Amino acid sequence: MNHLPEPAPVIRLPDGTYTYADQLPATQATFSGPQVVHQHIHQAPPDRTVQRIALGSGIGAGTVAAGVHFGPLLVGALTAIAANLALLAFLAAVLSWGVVSVVRSVGGPDGKAAAKTLAKARKRRG
């Protein structure tokens, strides 16, 4: 009683190399022109380049699992960092606008003169 599957037969290819019968390349269909596939980005299949490189170089399934698991986590973390930086930039712009407005209104003639001097300096630089 042999419960093991039968091994695939070995076949000699026309170029002289040997391969297993179950690993033969698929036959190529004839090319009839460009194929246009309309997909949105959320319908596109995920990119498996890292996984293919890892398996092809014999690194193993651990690297593939790490790429599958930590890839989206890295994207999420970078997106969160970018959102935080955008919020901080917006907050800095609003606060600096507020400080300039307060200085102009409270400063009296000296504040207005200082604001005009700064505006002229900006025009010369720009």
mmCIF file of N, CA and C in Angstrom:
data_model
loop_
_atom_site.group_PDB
_atom_site.id
_atom_site.type_symbol
_atom_site.label_atom_id
_atom_site.label_comp_id
_atom_site.label_asym_id
_atom_site.label_seq_id
_atom_site.Cartn_x
_atom_site.Cartn_y
_atom_site.Cartn_z
ATOM 1 N N MET A 1 0.829 -1.176 0.000
ATOM 2 C CA MET A 1 0.000 0.000 0.000
ATOM 3 C C MET A 1 0.876 1.242 0.000
ATOM 4 N N ASN A 2 0.864 1.918 -1.078
ATOM 5 C CA ASN A 2 1.653 3.143 -1.197
ATOM 6 C C ASN A 2 0.696 4.328 -1.181
ATOM 7 N N HIS A 3 0.782 5.163 -0.141
ATOM 8 C CA HIS A 3 -0.101 6.314 -0.012
ATOM 9 C C HIS A 3 0.526 7.590 -0.572
ATOM 10 N N LEU A 4 1.713 7.510 -1.074
ATOM 11 C CA LEU A 4 2.381 8.686 -1.627
ATOM 12 C C LEU A 4 1.928 8.915 -3.060
ATOM 13 N N PRO A 5 1.867 10.175 -3.489
ATOM 14 C CA PRO A 5 1.489 10.423 -4.887
ATOM 15 C C PRO A 5 2.593 9.972 -5.828
ATOM 16 N N GLU A 6 2.218 9.640 -7.036
ATOM 17 C CA GLU A 6 3.180 9.223 -8.048
ATOM 18 C C GLU A 6 4.016 10.422 -8.472
ATOM 19 N N PRO A 7 5.330 10.270 -8.606
ATOM 20 C CA PRO A 7 6.144 11.400 -9.058
ATOM 21 C C PRO A 7 5.854 11.710 -10.526
ATOM 22 N N ALA A 8 5.981 12.973 -10.871
ATOM 23 C CA ALA A 8 5.742 13.396 -12.249
ATOM 24 C C ALA A 8 6.862 12.873 -13.131
ATOM 25 N N PRO A 9 6.524 12.451 -14.349
ATOM 26 C CA PRO A 9 7.577 11.939 -15.244
ATOM 27 C C PRO A 9 8.503 13.063 -15.709
ATOM 28 N N VAL A 10 9.749 12.678 -15.966
ATOM 29 C CA VAL A 10 10.746 13.629 -16.447
ATOM 30 C C VAL A 10 10.724 13.604 -17.968
ATOM 31 N N ILE A 11 10.734 14.800 -18.574
ATOM 32 C CA ILE A 11 10.655 14.928 -20.026
ATOM 33 C C ILE A 11 11.878 15.677 -20.519
ATOM 34 N N ARG A 12 12.413 15.234 -21.666
ATOM 35 C CA ARG A 12 13.536 15.938 -22.276
ATOM 36 C C ARG A 12 12.984 16.951 -23.276
ATOM 37 N N LEU A 13 13.370 18.207 -23.119
ATOM 38 C CA LEU A 13 12.907 19.284 -23.985
ATOM 39 C C LEU A 13 13.736 19.333 -25.258
ATOM 40 N N PRO A 14 13.257 20.031 -26.306
ATOM 41 C CA PRO A 14 14.008 20.094 -27.568
ATOM 42 C C PRO A 14 15.401 20.702 -27.433
ATOM 43 N N ASP A 15 15.598 21.572 -26.424
ATOM 44 C CA ASP A 15 16.925 22.179 -26.271
ATOM 45 C C ASP A 15 17.895 21.269 -25.506
ATOM 46 N N GLY A 16 17.443 20.079 -25.116
ATOM 47 C CA GLY A 16 18.329 19.130 -24.458
ATOM 48 C C GLY A 16 18.231 19.124 -22.948
ATOM 49 N N THR A 17 17.503 20.027 -22.350
ATOM 50 C CA THR A 17 17.361 20.070 -20.892
ATOM 51 C C THR A 17 16.210 19.169 -20.463
ATOM 52 N N TYR A 18 16.228 18.796 -19.214
ATOM 53 C CA TYR A 18 15.196 17.931 -18.655
ATOM 54 C C TYR A 18 14.325 18.750 -17.703
ATOM 55 N N THR A 19 13.051 18.392 -17.646
ATOM 56 C CA THR A 19 12.132 19.050 -16.716
ATOM 57 C C THR A 19 11.029 18.065 -16.354
ATOM 58 N N TYR A 20 10.304 18.363 -15.282
ATOM 59 C CA TYR A 20 9.164 17.543 -14.890
ATOM 60 C C TYR A 20 7.978 17.882 -15.789
ATOM 61 N N ALA A 21 7.146 16.914 -16.036
ATOM 62 C CA ALA A 21 6.006 17.103 -16.937
ATOM 63 C C ALA A 21 5.019 18.122 -16.384
ATOM 64 N N ASP A 22 4.901 18.214 -15.061
ATOM 65 C CA ASP A 22 3.942 19.168 -14.494
ATOM 66 C C ASP A 22 4.499 20.590 -14.445
ATOM 67 N N GLN A 23 5.743 20.801 -14.852
ATOM 68 C CA GLN A 23 6.332 22.131 -14.847
ATOM 69 C C GLN A 23 6.581 22.664 -16.248
ATOM 70 N N LEU A 24 5.946 22.063 -17.234
ATOM 71 C CA LEU A 24 6.115 22.533 -18.603
ATOM 72 C C LEU A 24 5.534 23.926 -18.752
ATOM 73 N N PRO A 25 6.166 24.772 -19.541
ATOM 74 C CA PRO A 25 5.615 26.112 -19.730
ATOM 75 C C PRO A 25 4.297 26.042 -20.490
ATOM 76 N N ALA A 26 3.411 26.985 -20.189
ATOM 77 C CA ALA A 26 2.118 27.024 -20.867
ATOM 78 C C ALA A 26 2.323 27.453 -22.308
ATOM 79 N N THR A 27 1.479 26.964 -23.182
ATOM 80 C CA THR A 27 1.588 27.352 -24.584
ATOM 81 C C THR A 27 1.153 28.796 -24.736
ATOM 82 N N GLN A 28 1.846 29.522 -25.599
ATOM 83 C CA GLN A 28 1.559 30.932 -25.834
ATOM 84 C C GLN A 28 0.430 31.071 -26.831
ATOM 85 N N ALA A 29 -0.534 31.923 -26.509
ATOM 86 C CA ALA A 29 -1.609 32.217 -27.442
ATOM 87 C C ALA A 29 -1.084 33.184 -28.501
ATOM 88 N N THR A 30 -1.674 33.146 -29.667
ATOM 89 C CA THR A 30 -1.239 34.064 -30.718
ATOM 90 C C THR A 30 -1.628 35.481 -30.356
ATOM 91 N N PHE A 31 -0.761 36.423 -30.684
ATOM 92 C CA PHE A 31 -0.984 37.831 -30.339
ATOM 93 C C PHE A 31 -1.886 38.456 -31.389
ATOM 94 N N SER A 32 -2.977 39.033 -30.943
ATOM 95 C CA SER A 32 -3.929 39.622 -31.892
ATOM 96 C C SER A 32 -4.016 41.135 -31.740
ATOM 97 N N GLY A 33 -3.091 41.750 -31.056
ATOM 98 C CA GLY A 33 -3.105 43.203 -30.874
ATOM 99 C C GLY A 33 -3.063 43.569 -29.410
ATOM 100 N N PRO A 34 -3.003 44.839 -29.144
ATOM 101 C CA PRO A 34 -2.913 45.266 -27.739
ATOM 102 C C PRO A 34 -4.205 44.980 -26.989
ATOM 103 N N GLN A 35 -4.032 44.575 -25.758
ATOM 104 C CA GLN A 35 -5.181 44.318 -24.903
ATOM 105 C C GLN A 35 -5.295 45.468 -23.917
ATOM 106 N N VAL A 36 -6.451 46.069 -23.865
ATOM 107 C CA VAL A 36 -6.689 47.186 -22.958
ATOM 108 C C VAL A 36 -7.557 46.696 -21.812
ATOM 109 N N VAL A 37 -7.029 46.809 -20.605
ATOM 110 C CA VAL A 37 -7.768 46.380 -19.427
ATOM 111 C C VAL A 37 -8.058 47.620 -18.597
ATOM 112 N N HIS A 38 -9.314 47.856 -18.366
ATOM 113 C CA HIS A 38 -9.707 49.020 -17.573
ATOM 114 C C HIS A 38 -9.906 48.571 -16.133
ATOM 115 N N GLN A 39 -8.981 48.991 -15.281
ATOM 116 C CA GLN A 39 -9.094 48.669 -13.870
ATOM 117 C C GLN A 39 -8.833 49.919 -13.060
ATOM 118 N N HIS A 40 -9.511 50.007 -11.976
ATOM 119 C CA HIS A 40 -9.217 51.070 -11.033
ATOM 120 C C HIS A 40 -8.126 50.583 -10.101
ATOM 121 N N ILE A 41 -7.494 51.513 -9.401
ATOM 122 C CA ILE A 41 -6.352 51.136 -8.568
ATOM 123 C C ILE A 41 -6.760 50.169 -7.463
ATOM 124 N N HIS A 42 -7.981 50.282 -6.958
ATOM 125 C CA HIS A 42 -8.387 49.374 -5.885
ATOM 126 C C HIS A 42 -8.775 47.999 -6.409
ATOM 127 N N GLN A 43 -8.862 47.839 -7.741
ATOM 128 C CA GLN A 43 -9.155 46.538 -8.311
ATOM 129 C C GLN A 43 -7.902 45.826 -8.815
ATOM 130 N N ALA A 44 -6.795 46.539 -8.843
ATOM 131 C CA ALA A 44 -5.569 45.959 -9.389
ATOM 132 C C ALA A 44 -5.022 44.909 -8.431
ATOM 133 N N PRO A 45 -4.441 43.847 -8.955
ATOM 134 C CA PRO A 45 -3.854 42.844 -8.070
ATOM 135 C C PRO A 45 -2.617 43.409 -7.371
ATOM 136 N N PRO A 46 -2.317 42.947 -6.174
ATOM 137 C CA PRO A 46 -1.151 43.473 -5.461
ATOM 138 C C PRO A 46 0.148 43.107 -6.159
ATOM 139 N N ASP A 47 1.142 43.941 -5.975
ATOM 140 C CA ASP A 47 2.450 43.698 -6.588
ATOM 141 C C ASP A 47 3.191 42.650 -5.766
ATOM 142 N N ARG A 48 3.628 41.610 -6.423
ATOM 143 C CA ARG A 48 4.293 40.510 -5.729
ATOM 144 C C ARG A 48 5.776 40.433 -6.075
ATOM 145 N N THR A 49 6.357 41.545 -6.492
ATOM 146 C CA THR A 49 7.749 41.519 -6.930
ATOM 147 C C THR A 49 8.676 41.063 -5.803
ATOM 148 N N VAL A 50 8.499 41.621 -4.623
ATOM 149 C CA VAL A 50 9.376 41.267 -3.495
ATOM 150 C C VAL A 50 9.247 39.793 -3.169
ATOM 151 N N GLN A 51 8.015 39.296 -3.185
ATOM 152 C CA GLN A 51 7.814 37.891 -2.872
ATOM 153 C C GLN A 51 8.456 37.001 -3.932
ATOM 154 N N ARG A 52 8.351 37.366 -5.206
ATOM 155 C CA ARG A 52 8.950 36.548 -6.258
ATOM 156 C C ARG A 52 10.466 36.536 -6.149
ATOM 157 N N ILE A 53 11.043 37.703 -5.840
ATOM 158 C CA ILE A 53 12.497 37.771 -5.683
ATOM 159 C C ILE A 53 12.934 36.920 -4.494
ATOM 160 N N ALA A 54 12.189 37.011 -3.391
ATOM 161 C CA ALA A 54 12.549 36.264 -2.195
ATOM 162 C C ALA A 54 12.479 34.764 -2.448
ATOM 163 N N LEU A 55 11.426 34.315 -3.107
ATOM 164 C CA LEU A 55 11.310 32.876 -3.357
ATOM 165 C C LEU A 55 12.307 32.418 -4.405
ATOM 166 N N GLY A 56 12.559 33.252 -5.416
ATOM 167 C CA GLY A 56 13.486 32.873 -6.470
ATOM 168 C C GLY A 56 14.912 32.764 -5.976
ATOM 169 N N SER A 57 15.269 33.549 -4.968
ATOM 170 C CA SER A 57 16.635 33.502 -4.463
ATOM 171 C C SER A 57 16.795 32.506 -3.326
ATOM 172 N N GLY A 58 15.721 31.823 -2.973
ATOM 173 C CA GLY A 58 15.805 30.785 -1.952
ATOM 174 C C GLY A 58 15.820 31.309 -0.537
ATOM 175 N N ILE A 59 15.376 32.546 -0.323
ATOM 176 C CA ILE A 59 15.389 33.102 1.029
ATOM 177 C C ILE A 59 14.366 32.383 1.900
ATOM 178 N N GLY A 60 13.185 32.116 1.346
ATOM 179 C CA GLY A 60 12.222 31.312 2.073
ATOM 180 C C GLY A 60 10.927 32.021 2.352
ATOM 181 N N ALA A 61 10.041 31.273 2.960
ATOM 182 C CA ALA A 61 8.688 31.752 3.201
ATOM 183 C C ALA A 61 8.628 32.816 4.289
ATOM 184 N N GLY A 62 9.618 32.862 5.172
ATOM 185 C CA GLY A 62 9.615 33.886 6.218
ATOM 186 C C GLY A 62 9.719 35.278 5.637
ATOM 187 N N THR A 63 10.549 35.434 4.644
ATOM 188 C CA THR A 63 10.691 36.731 3.986
ATOM 189 C C THR A 63 9.419 37.097 3.248
ATOM 190 N N VAL A 64 8.809 36.118 2.619
ATOM 191 C CA VAL A 64 7.556 36.378 1.914
ATOM 192 C C VAL A 64 6.481 36.805 2.899
ATOM 193 N N ALA A 65 6.380 36.105 4.010
ATOM 194 C CA ALA A 65 5.384 36.458 5.016
ATOM 195 C C ALA A 65 5.646 37.841 5.585
ATOM 196 N N ALA A 66 6.902 38.174 5.809
ATOM 197 C CA ALA A 66 7.223 39.502 6.323
ATOM 198 C C ALA A 66 6.865 40.575 5.309
ATOM 199 N N GLY A 67 7.134 40.317 4.023
ATOM 200 C CA GLY A 67 6.778 41.296 2.995
ATOM 201 C C GLY A 67 5.287 41.496 2.893
ATOM 202 N N VAL A 68 4.544 40.406 2.982
ATOM 203 C CA VAL A 68 3.089 40.500 2.900
ATOM 204 C C VAL A 68 2.534 41.191 4.133
ATOM 205 N N HIS A 69 3.108 40.929 5.287
ATOM 206 C CA HIS A 69 2.574 41.475 6.530
ATOM 207 C C HIS A 69 3.020 42.911 6.771
ATOM 208 N N PHE A 70 4.304 43.175 6.633
ATOM 209 C CA PHE A 70 4.825 44.489 6.998
ATOM 210 C C PHE A 70 4.743 45.518 5.885
ATOM 211 N N GLY A 71 4.546 45.101 4.635
ATOM 212 C CA GLY A 71 4.401 46.054 3.537
ATOM 213 C C GLY A 71 3.241 47.019 3.752
ATOM 214 N N PRO A 72 2.020 46.509 3.961
ATOM 215 C CA PRO A 72 0.897 47.415 4.224
ATOM 216 C C PRO A 72 1.050 48.202 5.521
ATOM 217 N N LEU A 73 1.689 47.604 6.519
ATOM 218 C CA LEU A 73 1.910 48.349 7.763
ATOM 219 C C LEU A 73 2.827 49.546 7.532
ATOM 220 N N LEU A 74 3.855 49.358 6.711
ATOM 221 C CA LEU A 74 4.771 50.447 6.402
ATOM 222 C C LEU A 74 4.046 51.554 5.647
ATOM 223 N N VAL A 75 3.220 51.180 4.694
ATOM 224 C CA VAL A 75 2.455 52.179 3.942
ATOM 225 C C VAL A 75 1.529 52.945 4.878
ATOM 226 N N GLY A 76 0.875 52.249 5.771
ATOM 227 C CA GLY A 76 -0.012 52.912 6.731
ATOM 228 C C GLY A 76 0.741 53.851 7.660
ATOM 229 N N ALA A 77 1.898 53.431 8.120
ATOM 230 C CA ALA A 77 2.683 54.289 9.018
ATOM 231 C C ALA A 77 3.170 55.539 8.297
ATOM 232 N N LEU A 78 3.648 55.394 7.053
ATOM 233 C CA LEU A 78 4.112 56.561 6.303
ATOM 234 C C LEU A 78 2.963 57.516 5.989
ATOM 235 N N THR A 79 1.779 56.975 5.733
ATOM 236 C CA THR A 79 0.610 57.822 5.489
ATOM 237 C C THR A 79 0.246 58.595 6.746
ATOM 238 N N ALA A 80 0.306 57.947 7.897
ATOM 239 C CA ALA A 80 -0.004 58.630 9.153
ATOM 240 C C ALA A 80 1.015 59.733 9.440
ATOM 241 N N ILE A 81 2.292 59.478 9.165
ATOM 242 C CA ILE A 81 3.324 60.496 9.373
ATOM 243 C C ILE A 81 3.085 61.686 8.452
ATOM 244 N N ALA A 82 2.759 61.407 7.193
ATOM 245 C CA ALA A 82 2.502 62.496 6.249
ATOM 246 C C ALA A 82 1.295 63.320 6.680
ATOM 247 N N ALA A 83 0.252 62.664 7.181
ATOM 248 C CA ALA A 83 -0.927 63.391 7.639
ATOM 249 C C ALA A 83 -0.582 64.266 8.848
ATOM 250 N N ASN A 84 0.228 63.756 9.756
ATOM 251 C CA ASN A 84 0.631 64.551 10.923
ATOM 252 C C ASN A 84 1.458 65.768 10.502
ATOM 253 N N LEU A 85 2.384 65.575 9.570
ATOM 254 C CA LEU A 85 3.196 66.699 9.108
ATOM 255 C C LEU A 85 2.348 67.752 8.399
ATOM 256 N N ALA A 86 1.358 67.307 7.627
ATOM 257 C CA ALA A 86 0.468 68.263 6.960
ATOM 258 C C ALA A 86 -0.336 69.047 7.984
ATOM 259 N N LEU A 87 -0.805 68.387 9.025
ATOM 260 C CA LEU A 87 -1.552 69.081 10.075
ATOM 261 C C LEU A 87 -0.656 70.083 10.810
ATOM 262 N N LEU A 88 0.575 69.695 11.087
ATOM 263 C CA LEU A 88 1.492 70.620 11.763
ATOM 264 C C LEU A 88 1.835 71.819 10.881
ATOM 265 N N ALA A 89 1.994 71.604 9.588
ATOM 266 C CA ALA A 89 2.264 72.721 8.679
ATOM 267 C C ALA A 89 1.083 73.681 8.621
ATOM 268 N N PHE A 90 -0.116 73.136 8.570
ATOM 269 C CA PHE A 90 -1.319 73.979 8.569
ATOM 270 C C PHE A 90 -1.428 74.758 9.871
ATOM 271 N N LEU A 91 -1.161 74.094 10.983
ATOM 272 C CA LEU A 91 -1.221 74.758 12.285
ATOM 273 C C LEU A 91 -0.175 75.872 12.385
ATOM 274 N N ALA A 92 1.030 75.649 11.878
ATOM 275 C CA ALA A 92 2.064 76.680 11.900
ATOM 276 C C ALA A 92 1.660 77.873 11.044
ATOM 277 N N ALA A 93 1.045 77.626 9.881
ATOM 278 C CA ALA A 93 0.604 78.729 9.021
ATOM 279 C C ALA A 93 -0.488 79.551 9.695
ATOM 280 N N VAL A 94 -1.427 78.885 10.328
ATOM 281 C CA VAL A 94 -2.520 79.606 11.006
ATOM 282 C C VAL A 94 -1.979 80.400 12.189
ATOM 283 N N LEU A 95 -1.086 79.816 12.961
ATOM 284 C CA LEU A 95 -0.533 80.528 14.120
ATOM 285 C C LEU A 95 0.310 81.731 13.691
ATOM 286 N N SER A 96 1.107 81.567 12.646
ATOM 287 C CA SER A 96 1.908 82.714 12.198
ATOM 288 C C SER A 96 1.014 83.811 11.629
ATOM 289 N N TRP A 97 -0.060 83.459 10.937
ATOM 290 C CA TRP A 97 -1.019 84.462 10.462
ATOM 291 C C TRP A 97 -1.655 85.187 11.648
ATOM 292 N N GLY A 98 -1.987 84.440 12.694
ATOM 293 C CA GLY A 98 -2.576 85.054 13.887
ATOM 294 C C GLY A 98 -1.605 86.000 14.571
ATOM 295 N N VAL A 99 -0.348 85.613 14.690
ATOM 296 C CA VAL A 99 0.647 86.483 15.333
ATOM 297 C C VAL A 99 0.838 87.763 14.520
ATOM 298 N N VAL A 100 0.892 87.651 13.198
ATOM 299 C CA VAL A 100 1.053 88.838 12.363
ATOM 300 C C VAL A 100 -0.149 89.758 12.503
ATOM 301 N N SER A 101 -1.338 89.187 12.543
ATOM 302 C CA SER A 101 -2.552 90.000 12.690
ATOM 303 C C SER A 101 -2.568 90.725 14.032
ATOM 304 N N VAL A 102 -2.182 90.023 15.098
ATOM 305 C CA VAL A 102 -2.160 90.655 16.428
ATOM 306 C C VAL A 102 -1.114 91.750 16.467
ATOM 307 N N VAL A 103 0.046 91.520 15.909
ATOM 308 C CA VAL A 103 1.100 92.539 15.916
ATOM 309 C C VAL A 103 0.648 93.770 15.137
ATOM 310 N N ARG A 104 -0.023 93.591 14.028
ATOM 311 C CA ARG A 104 -0.493 94.728 13.242
ATOM 312 C C ARG A 104 -1.547 95.528 13.996
ATOM 313 N N SER A 105 -2.468 94.833 14.680
ATOM 314 C CA SER A 105 -3.564 95.547 15.345
ATOM 315 C C SER A 105 -3.126 96.166 16.666
ATOM 316 N N VAL A 106 -2.263 95.509 17.404
ATOM 317 C CA VAL A 106 -1.864 96.015 18.724
ATOM 318 C C VAL A 106 -0.666 96.945 18.614
ATOM 319 N N GLY A 107 0.154 96.762 17.618
ATOM 320 C CA GLY A 107 1.408 97.497 17.543
ATOM 321 C C GLY A 107 1.270 98.978 17.256
ATOM 322 N N GLY A 108 0.133 99.440 16.820
ATOM 323 C CA GLY A 108 -0.036 100.861 16.500
ATOM 324 C C GLY A 108 0.793 101.218 15.278
ATOM 325 N N PRO A 109 1.234 102.468 15.225
ATOM 326 C CA PRO A 109 1.985 102.905 14.055
ATOM 327 C C PRO A 109 3.317 102.158 13.878
ATOM 328 N N ASP A 110 3.961 101.826 14.973
ATOM 329 C CA ASP A 110 5.231 101.093 14.868
ATOM 330 C C ASP A 110 5.013 99.698 14.272
ATOM 331 N N GLY A 111 3.948 99.011 14.694
ATOM 332 C CA GLY A 111 3.652 97.678 14.173
ATOM 333 C C GLY A 111 3.310 97.726 12.699
ATOM 334 N N LYS A 112 2.542 98.745 12.299
ATOM 335 C CA LYS A 112 2.170 98.868 10.888
ATOM 336 C C LYS A 112 3.399 99.179 10.033
ATOM 337 N N ALA A 113 4.281 100.024 10.562
ATOM 338 C CA ALA A 113 5.507 100.339 9.822
ATOM 339 C C ALA A 113 6.388 99.100 9.688
ATOM 340 N N ALA A 114 6.476 98.327 10.748
ATOM 341 C CA ALA A 114 7.272 97.094 10.699
ATOM 342 C C ALA A 114 6.670 96.121 9.690
ATOM 343 N N ALA A 115 5.330 96.035 9.648
ATOM 344 C CA ALA A 115 4.673 95.141 8.697
ATOM 345 C C ALA A 115 4.931 95.601 7.271
ATOM 346 N N LYS A 116 4.900 96.909 7.033
ATOM 347 C CA LYS A 116 5.157 97.425 5.690
ATOM 348 C C LYS A 116 6.605 97.144 5.284
ATOM 349 N N THR A 117 7.526 97.306 6.225
ATOM 350 C CA THR A 117 8.930 97.043 5.930
ATOM 351 C C THR A 117 9.139 95.574 5.567
ATOM 352 N N LEU A 118 8.478 94.686 6.304
ATOM 353 C CA LEU A 118 8.583 93.263 6.000
ATOM 354 C C LEU A 118 7.970 92.947 4.636
ATOM 355 N N ALA A 119 6.851 93.583 4.322
ATOM 356 C CA ALA A 119 6.220 93.337 3.020
ATOM 357 C C ALA A 119 7.119 93.814 1.884
ATOM 358 N N LYS A 120 7.777 94.948 2.065
ATOM 359 C CA LYS A 120 8.690 95.438 1.021
ATOM 360 C C LYS A 120 9.891 94.517 0.847
ATOM 361 N N ALA A 121 10.395 94.008 1.970
ATOM 362 C CA ALA A 121 11.532 93.097 1.917
ATOM 363 C C ALA A 121 11.146 91.792 1.191
ATOM 364 N N ARG A 122 9.930 91.340 1.394
ATOM 365 C CA ARG A 122 9.468 90.131 0.710
ATOM 366 C C ARG A 122 9.363 90.366 -0.798
ATOM 367 N N LYS A 123 8.871 91.534 -1.179
ATOM 368 C CA LYS A 123 8.727 91.844 -2.609
ATOM 369 C C LYS A 123 10.085 91.906 -3.282
ATOM 370 N N ARG A 124 11.080 92.450 -2.610
ATOM 371 C CA ARG A 124 12.416 92.546 -3.206
ATOM 372 C C ARG A 124 13.031 91.164 -3.375
ATOM 373 N N ARG A 125 12.805 90.271 -2.407
ATOM 374 C CA ARG A 125 13.354 88.924 -2.493
ATOM 375 C C ARG A 125 12.616 88.092 -3.552
ATOM 376 N N GLY A 126 11.319 88.291 -3.689
ATOM 377 C CA GLY A 126 10.512 87.456 -4.580
ATOM 378 C C GLY A 126 10.627 87.850 -5.986
#
